[in-house]
XYZ file of C-alpha atoms in Angstrom:
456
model
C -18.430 -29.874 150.010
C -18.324 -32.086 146.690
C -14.045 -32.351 147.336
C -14.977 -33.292 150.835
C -17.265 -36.374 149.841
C -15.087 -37.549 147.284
C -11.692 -37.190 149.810
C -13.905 -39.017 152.413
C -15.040 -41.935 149.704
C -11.239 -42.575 148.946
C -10.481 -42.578 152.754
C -12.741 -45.772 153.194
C -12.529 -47.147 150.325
C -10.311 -50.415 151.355
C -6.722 -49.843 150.160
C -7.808 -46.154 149.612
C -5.087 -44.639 151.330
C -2.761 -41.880 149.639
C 0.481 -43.631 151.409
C -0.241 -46.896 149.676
C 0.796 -46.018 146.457
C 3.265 -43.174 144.915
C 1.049 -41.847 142.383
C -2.750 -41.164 142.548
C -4.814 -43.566 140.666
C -8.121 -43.136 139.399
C -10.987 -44.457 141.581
C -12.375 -48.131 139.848
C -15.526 -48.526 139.330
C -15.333 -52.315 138.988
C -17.979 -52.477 136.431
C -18.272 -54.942 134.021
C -20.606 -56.027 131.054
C -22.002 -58.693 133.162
C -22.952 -56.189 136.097
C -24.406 -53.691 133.952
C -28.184 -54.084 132.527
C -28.332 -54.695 129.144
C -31.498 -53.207 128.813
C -30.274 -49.835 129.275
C -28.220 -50.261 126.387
C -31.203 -51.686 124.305
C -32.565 -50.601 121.166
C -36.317 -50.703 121.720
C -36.797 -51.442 118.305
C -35.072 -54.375 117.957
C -34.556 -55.435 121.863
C -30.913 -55.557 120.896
C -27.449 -53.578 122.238
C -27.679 -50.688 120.088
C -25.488 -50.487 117.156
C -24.271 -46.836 116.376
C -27.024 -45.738 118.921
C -28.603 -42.484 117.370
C -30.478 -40.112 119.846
C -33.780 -38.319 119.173
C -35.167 -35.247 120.149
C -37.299 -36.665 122.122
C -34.305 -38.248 124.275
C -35.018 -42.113 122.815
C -32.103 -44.035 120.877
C -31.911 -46.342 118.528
C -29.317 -48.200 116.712
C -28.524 -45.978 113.465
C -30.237 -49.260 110.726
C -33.367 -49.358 112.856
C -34.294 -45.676 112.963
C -32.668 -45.929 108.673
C -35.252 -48.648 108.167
C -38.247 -47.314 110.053
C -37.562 -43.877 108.141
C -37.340 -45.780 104.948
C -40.915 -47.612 105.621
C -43.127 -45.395 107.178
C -41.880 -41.949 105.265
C -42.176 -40.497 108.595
C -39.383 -38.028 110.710
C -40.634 -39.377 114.168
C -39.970 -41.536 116.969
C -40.796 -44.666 116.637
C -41.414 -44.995 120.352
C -43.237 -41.547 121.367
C -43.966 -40.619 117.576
C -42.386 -36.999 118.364
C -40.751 -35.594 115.092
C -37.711 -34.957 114.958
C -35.632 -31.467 114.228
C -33.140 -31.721 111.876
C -31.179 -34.794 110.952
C -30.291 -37.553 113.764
C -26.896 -37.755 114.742
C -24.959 -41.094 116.523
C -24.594 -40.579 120.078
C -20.745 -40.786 120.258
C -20.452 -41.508 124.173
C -23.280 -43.675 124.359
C -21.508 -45.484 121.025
C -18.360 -45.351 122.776
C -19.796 -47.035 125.923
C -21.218 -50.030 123.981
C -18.169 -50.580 122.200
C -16.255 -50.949 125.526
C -18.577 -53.267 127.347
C -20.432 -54.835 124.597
C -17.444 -55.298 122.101
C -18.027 -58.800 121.217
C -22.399 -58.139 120.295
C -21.226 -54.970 118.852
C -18.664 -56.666 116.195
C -21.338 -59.128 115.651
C -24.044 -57.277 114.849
C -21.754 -54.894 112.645
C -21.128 -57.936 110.607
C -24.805 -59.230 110.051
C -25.496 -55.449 109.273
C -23.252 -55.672 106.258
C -23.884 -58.572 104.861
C -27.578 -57.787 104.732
C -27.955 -55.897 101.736
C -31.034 -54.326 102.590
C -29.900 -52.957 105.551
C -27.166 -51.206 103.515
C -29.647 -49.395 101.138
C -31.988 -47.964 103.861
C -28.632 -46.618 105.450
C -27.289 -45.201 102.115
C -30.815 -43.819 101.543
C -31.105 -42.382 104.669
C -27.348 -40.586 104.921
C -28.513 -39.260 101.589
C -31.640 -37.669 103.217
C -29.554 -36.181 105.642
C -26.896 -34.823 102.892
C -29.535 -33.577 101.332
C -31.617 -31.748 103.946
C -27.656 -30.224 105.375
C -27.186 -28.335 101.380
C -30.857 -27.274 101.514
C -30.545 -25.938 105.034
C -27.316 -24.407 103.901
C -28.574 -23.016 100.742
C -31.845 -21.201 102.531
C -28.433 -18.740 103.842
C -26.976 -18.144 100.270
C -30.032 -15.962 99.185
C -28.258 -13.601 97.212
C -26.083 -16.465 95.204
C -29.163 -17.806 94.339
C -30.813 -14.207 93.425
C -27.488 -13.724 91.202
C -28.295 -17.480 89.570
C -32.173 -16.661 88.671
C -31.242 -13.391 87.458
C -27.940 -15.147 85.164
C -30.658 -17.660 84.461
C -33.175 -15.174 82.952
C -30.497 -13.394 81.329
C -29.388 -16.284 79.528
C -32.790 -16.948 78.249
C -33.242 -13.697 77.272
C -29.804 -13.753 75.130
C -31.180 -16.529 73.525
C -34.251 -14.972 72.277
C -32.097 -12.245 71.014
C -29.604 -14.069 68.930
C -32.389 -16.694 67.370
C -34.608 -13.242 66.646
C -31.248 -11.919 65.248
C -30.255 -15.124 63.162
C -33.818 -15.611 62.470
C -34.143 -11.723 60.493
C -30.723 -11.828 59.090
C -30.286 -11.809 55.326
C -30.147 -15.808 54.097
C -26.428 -16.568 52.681
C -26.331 -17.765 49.012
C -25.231 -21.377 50.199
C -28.130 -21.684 52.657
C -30.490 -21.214 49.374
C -28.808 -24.154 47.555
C -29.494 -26.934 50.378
C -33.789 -26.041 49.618
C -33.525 -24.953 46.070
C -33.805 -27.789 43.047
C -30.449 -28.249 41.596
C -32.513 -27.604 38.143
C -33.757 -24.177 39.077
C -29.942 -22.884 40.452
C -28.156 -20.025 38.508
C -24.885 -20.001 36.901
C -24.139 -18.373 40.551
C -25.230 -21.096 42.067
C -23.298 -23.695 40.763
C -20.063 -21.638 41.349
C -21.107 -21.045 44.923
C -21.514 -24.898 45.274
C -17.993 -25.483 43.578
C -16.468 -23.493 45.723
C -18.076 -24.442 49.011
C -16.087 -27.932 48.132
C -12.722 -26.991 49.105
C -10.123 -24.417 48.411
C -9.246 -26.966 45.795
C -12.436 -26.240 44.004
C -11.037 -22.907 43.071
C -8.847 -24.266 40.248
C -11.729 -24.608 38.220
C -14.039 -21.678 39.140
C -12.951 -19.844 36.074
C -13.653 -22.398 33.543
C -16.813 -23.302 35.380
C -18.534 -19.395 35.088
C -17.420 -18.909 30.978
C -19.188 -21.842 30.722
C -22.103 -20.046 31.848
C -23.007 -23.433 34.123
C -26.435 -23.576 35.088
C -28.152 -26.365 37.178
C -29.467 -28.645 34.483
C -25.982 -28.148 32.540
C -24.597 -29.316 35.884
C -26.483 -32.371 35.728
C -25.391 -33.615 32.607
C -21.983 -33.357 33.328
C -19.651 -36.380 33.266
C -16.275 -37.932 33.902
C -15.472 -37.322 30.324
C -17.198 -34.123 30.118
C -14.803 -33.171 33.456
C -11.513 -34.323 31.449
C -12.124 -32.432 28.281
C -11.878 -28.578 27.695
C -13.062 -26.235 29.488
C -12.908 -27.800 32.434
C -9.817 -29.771 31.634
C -10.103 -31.744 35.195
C -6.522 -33.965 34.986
C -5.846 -34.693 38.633
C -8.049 -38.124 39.639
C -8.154 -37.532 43.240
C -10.395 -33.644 42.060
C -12.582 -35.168 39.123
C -13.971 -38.412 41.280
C -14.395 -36.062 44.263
C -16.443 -33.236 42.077
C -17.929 -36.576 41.077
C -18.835 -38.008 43.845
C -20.326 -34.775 45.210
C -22.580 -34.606 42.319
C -23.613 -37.552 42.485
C -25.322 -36.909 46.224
C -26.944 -33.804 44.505
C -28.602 -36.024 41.869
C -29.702 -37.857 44.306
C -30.973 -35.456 46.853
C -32.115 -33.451 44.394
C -30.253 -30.162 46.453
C -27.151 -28.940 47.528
C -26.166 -31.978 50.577
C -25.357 -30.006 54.214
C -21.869 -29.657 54.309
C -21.651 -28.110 57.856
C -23.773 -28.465 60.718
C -25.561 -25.202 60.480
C -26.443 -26.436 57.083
C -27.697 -29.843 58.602
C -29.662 -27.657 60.967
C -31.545 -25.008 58.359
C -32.378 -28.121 55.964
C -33.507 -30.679 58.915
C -34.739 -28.217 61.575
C -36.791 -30.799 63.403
C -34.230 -34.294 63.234
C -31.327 -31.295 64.393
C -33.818 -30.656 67.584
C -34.684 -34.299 68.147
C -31.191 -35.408 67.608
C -29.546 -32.426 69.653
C -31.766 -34.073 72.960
C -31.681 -37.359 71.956
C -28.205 -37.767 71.854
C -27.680 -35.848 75.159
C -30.243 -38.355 76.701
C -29.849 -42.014 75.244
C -26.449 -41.407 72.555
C -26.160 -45.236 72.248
C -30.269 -45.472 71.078
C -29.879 -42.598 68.843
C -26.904 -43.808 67.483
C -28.722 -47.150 66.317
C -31.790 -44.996 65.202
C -29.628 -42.911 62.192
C -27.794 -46.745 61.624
C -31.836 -47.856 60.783
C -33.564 -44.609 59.508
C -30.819 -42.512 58.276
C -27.444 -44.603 56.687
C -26.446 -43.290 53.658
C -27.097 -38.993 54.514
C -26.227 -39.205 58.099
C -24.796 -42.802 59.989
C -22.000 -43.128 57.464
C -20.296 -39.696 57.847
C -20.325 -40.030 61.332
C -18.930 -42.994 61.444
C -16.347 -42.097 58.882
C -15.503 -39.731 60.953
C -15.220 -41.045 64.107
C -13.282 -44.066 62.997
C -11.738 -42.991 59.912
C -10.053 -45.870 57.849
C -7.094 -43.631 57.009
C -6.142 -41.717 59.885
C -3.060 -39.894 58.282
C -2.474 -36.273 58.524
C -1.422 -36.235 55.054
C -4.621 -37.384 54.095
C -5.541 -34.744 51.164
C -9.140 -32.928 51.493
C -10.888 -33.691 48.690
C -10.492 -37.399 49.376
C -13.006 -37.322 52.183
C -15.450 -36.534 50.031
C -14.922 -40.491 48.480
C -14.429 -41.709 51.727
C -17.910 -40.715 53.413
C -19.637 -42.882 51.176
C -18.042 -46.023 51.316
C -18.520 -48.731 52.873
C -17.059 -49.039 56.928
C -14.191 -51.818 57.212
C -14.440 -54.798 59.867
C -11.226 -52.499 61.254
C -13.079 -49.444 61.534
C -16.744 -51.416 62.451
C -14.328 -53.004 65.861
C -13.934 -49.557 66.972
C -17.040 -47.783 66.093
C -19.053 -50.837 68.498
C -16.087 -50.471 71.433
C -16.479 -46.911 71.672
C -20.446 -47.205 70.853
C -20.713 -49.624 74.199
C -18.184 -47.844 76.615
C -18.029 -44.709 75.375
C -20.865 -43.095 73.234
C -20.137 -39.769 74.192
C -16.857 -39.766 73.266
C -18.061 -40.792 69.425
C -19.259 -37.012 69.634
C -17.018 -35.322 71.264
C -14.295 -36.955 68.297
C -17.448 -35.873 65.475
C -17.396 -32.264 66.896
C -13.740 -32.407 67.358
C -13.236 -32.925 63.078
C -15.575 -29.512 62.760
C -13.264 -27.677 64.685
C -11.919 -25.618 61.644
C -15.514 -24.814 61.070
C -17.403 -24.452 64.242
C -15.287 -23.013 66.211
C -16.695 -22.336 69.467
C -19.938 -24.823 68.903
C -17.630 -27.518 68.396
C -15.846 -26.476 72.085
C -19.414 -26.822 73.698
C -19.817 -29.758 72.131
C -16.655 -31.542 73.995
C -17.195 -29.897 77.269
C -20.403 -31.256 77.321
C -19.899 -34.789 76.237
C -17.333 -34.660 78.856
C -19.275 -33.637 81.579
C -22.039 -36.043 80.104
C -19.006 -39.348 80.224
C -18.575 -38.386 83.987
C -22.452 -38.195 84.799
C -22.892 -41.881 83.323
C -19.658 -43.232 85.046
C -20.736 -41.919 88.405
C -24.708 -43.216 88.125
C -22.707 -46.470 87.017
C -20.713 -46.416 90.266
C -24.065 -45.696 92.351
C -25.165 -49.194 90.872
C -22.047 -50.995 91.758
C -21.735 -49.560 95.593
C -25.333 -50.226 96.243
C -24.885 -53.855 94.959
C -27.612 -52.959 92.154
C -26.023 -53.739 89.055
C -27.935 -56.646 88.692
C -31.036 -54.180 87.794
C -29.222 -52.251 84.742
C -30.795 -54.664 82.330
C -34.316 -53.673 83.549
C -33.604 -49.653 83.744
C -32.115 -49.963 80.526
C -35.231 -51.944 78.954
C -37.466 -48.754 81.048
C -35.097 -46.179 79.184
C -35.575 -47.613 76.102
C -39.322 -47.512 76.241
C -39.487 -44.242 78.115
C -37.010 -42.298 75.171
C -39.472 -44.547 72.646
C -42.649 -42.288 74.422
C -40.650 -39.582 74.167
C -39.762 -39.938 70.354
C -43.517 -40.641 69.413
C -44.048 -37.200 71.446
C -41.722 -35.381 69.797
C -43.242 -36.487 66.290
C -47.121 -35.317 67.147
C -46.079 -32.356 68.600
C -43.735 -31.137 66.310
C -45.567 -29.928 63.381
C -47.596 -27.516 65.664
C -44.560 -26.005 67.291
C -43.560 -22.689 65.912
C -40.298 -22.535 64.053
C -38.687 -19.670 66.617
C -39.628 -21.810 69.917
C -37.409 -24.546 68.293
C -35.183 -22.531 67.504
C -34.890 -20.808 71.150
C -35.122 -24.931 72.693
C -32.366 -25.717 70.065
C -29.535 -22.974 71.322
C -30.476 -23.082 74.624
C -29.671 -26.769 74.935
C -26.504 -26.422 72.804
C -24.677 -23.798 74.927
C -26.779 -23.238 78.057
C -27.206 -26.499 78.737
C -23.261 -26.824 79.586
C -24.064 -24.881 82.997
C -26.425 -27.453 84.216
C -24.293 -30.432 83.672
C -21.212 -28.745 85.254
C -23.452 -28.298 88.405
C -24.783 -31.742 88.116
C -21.042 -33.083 87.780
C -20.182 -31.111 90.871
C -22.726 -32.327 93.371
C -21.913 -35.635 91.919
C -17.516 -34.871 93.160
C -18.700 -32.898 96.047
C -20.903 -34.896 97.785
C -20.102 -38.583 96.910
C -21.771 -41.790 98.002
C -21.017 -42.560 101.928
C -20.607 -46.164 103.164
C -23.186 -47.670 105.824
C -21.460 -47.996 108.661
């Protein structure tokens, strides 16, 4: 019956007939904008021809910014109109889209236009496609149960590895050279002092010998001098050895103990700065960077820079000479780089420091890049957030907010600190310095995975 009306409507339909043309054309409607009511392509938010018109559960649309801005203000997931909540995230309406672009082109392209140069607009959109990225990855994670099962249980695993190699590190039997860096240089043995010569260098060995029929005790040690170094026993001829033996002693004198020459060193003999600075510089390098340049020059600042931005970056550059070179003072050459790399590119100022320990923290010093790394790309992408969103103009204020908040934080850290057991440190301190890696790569791959969408 439905082929017979539609047969009869083309039969008297004026210049309907099938002999008056070859091929069969489609029947016209002879609709235009003008004939059809604008209100039924309305918005009834903002009494306008909808603009990416975005249906409801509840069978109401609205253009896409309206619904984005009414979400955005009243925190609500319901019709504006009927207040009926809504069931999952709002999607356009493509034919009803489709059927304003065709007969309201002209108010559709305007509108479009006012909608992105209003910045506002833009952020309740990119705010509100967020929302909906969000809700899709928690909807689809509520069907990955057992990845997530597998996570917690690699989680607690982790945690419990941790425990067991601080307990295990904690017990263990305390190395000779660990003893030297809290032990008075006047109280150390004969033993002592030939541990600490050779812990310079395999160049130290030369003089080992000479060193233990001297029967060199820690206040010998301190009265030793360049001439002292020159004559017999020692008989100390090549420069570059003598001023670096000399230099070396020198920072005992004044430290009073054996200076960290490694950074598990650094760690036993400044458990509490190794904690702080271990978070700090994950959180706010740039701030942390400038605290050791106030607080902490001479033991600390220097040989980072040094080694960052050496002055001589040769590869013949002999061993013993970095021992001289730590302690001088940084060129204009090598203060140029240090603030470039300090302003753009803090992180990689650690990755190069952990990079130099290579040959001595093996693995650690791995970690250490991987995570600066993943660290460079987490700053670059909340940097790129600012620029889409037109919000760069705010990083003065959030970076005036950081610098109070990590200022809090610091004045925390220095209460609670003396009450915190050594082990719990200990467990915090590993556990952000290898763990720590498997949270960033996740954070790095939401970031790649699910990037910033535009507003219309």
């Amino acid at each position: 019956m439905l082929h017979e009306m539609e047969w009869d409507t083309a039969d008297d339909h004026p210049g309907g007939s099938l002999e008056s043309s070859p091929t069969p054309e489609p029947p016209q409607t002879g609709l235009t904008s003008s004939s059809i009511s604008e209100y039924e392509f309305s918005c009834h938010c903002c009494y306008d021809i909808l603009v990416n018109p975005t249906t409801l559960t509840c069978g109401h649309n609205f253009c896409r910014h309206c619904l984005a801005l009414w979400w955005e203000s009243s925190h609500k997931n319901e019709c504006p109109e009927c207040r009926e909540k809504w069931e999952g995230f709002p999607k356009i309406n493509i034919l009803l889209r489709d059927a304003t672009d065709k007969y309201f082109s002209e108010v559709v392209e305007r509108r479009k236009a006012e909608i992105q140069a209003n910045p506002k607009i833009s952020r309740s959109l990119l705010a509100f496609q967020r929302y909906g990225d969000n809700l899709g990855r928690s909807r689809t994670n509520q069907h990955k149960g057992a990845s997530f099962f597998f996570s917690g249980v690699l989680t607690a695993l982790s945690f419990v590895a941790v425990v067991v190699l601080v307990y295990h590190w904690s017990s263990g039997v305390v190395e000779q050279h660990d003893l030297l860096i809290t032990k008075p240089v006047s109280l150390w043995t004969p033993e002592d002092v030939v541990s600490w010569l050779e812990l310079l260098g395999p160049w130290a060995q030369l003089y080992k010998e000479a060193f233990q029929q001297e029967n060199v005790n820690g206040r010998l040690l301190l009265m030793l001098g360049e001439e002292e170094l020159l004559k017999s026993p020692y008989n100390i001829a090549n420069q570059a050895h003598r001023r670096a033996v000399l230099a070396e002693l020198e920072r005992v004198k004044t430290l009073g103990v054996k200076p960290p020459q490694n950074l598990w060193e650094y760690k036993a003999a400044n458990a509490g700065k190794s904690l702080f600075l271990l978070y700090a510089l994950k959180c706010s390098p740039r701030l942390t960077i400038f605290y050791l340049y106030l607080f902490d020059y001479s033991e600390t600042f220097l040989p980072f820079l040094h080694t960052c931005c050496p002055a001589f970056p040769h590869i013949d550059q002999s061993v013993e000479s970095r021992y001289l070179d730590i302690q001088l003072e940084p060129s204009w050459r090598q203060w140029a780089e240090f603030l470039v790399k300090y302003c753009l590119l803090p992180y990689q100022l650690i990755a190069e420091f952990a990079w130099d320990w290579l040959a001595v923290h093996y693995w650690t010093s791995r970690f250490i890049i991987i995570n600066a790394t993943l660290l460079s790309v987490l700053e670059g992408c909340a940097l790129w957030r600012l620029w889409a969103r037109a919000r760069i103009r705010t990083l003065p204020n959030k970076m005036w907010n950081h610098s109070w908040k990590m200022l809090a934080q610091v004045f925390a850290f220095a209460l609670l600190w003396p009450f915190v057991p050594q082990f719990v440190c200990n467990c915090l301190f590993y556990w952000a310095l290898y763990f720590s890696l498997i949270i960033n790569i996740d954070l790095v791959v939401q970031q790649l995975m699910h990037p910033e969408t535009q507003a219309l």
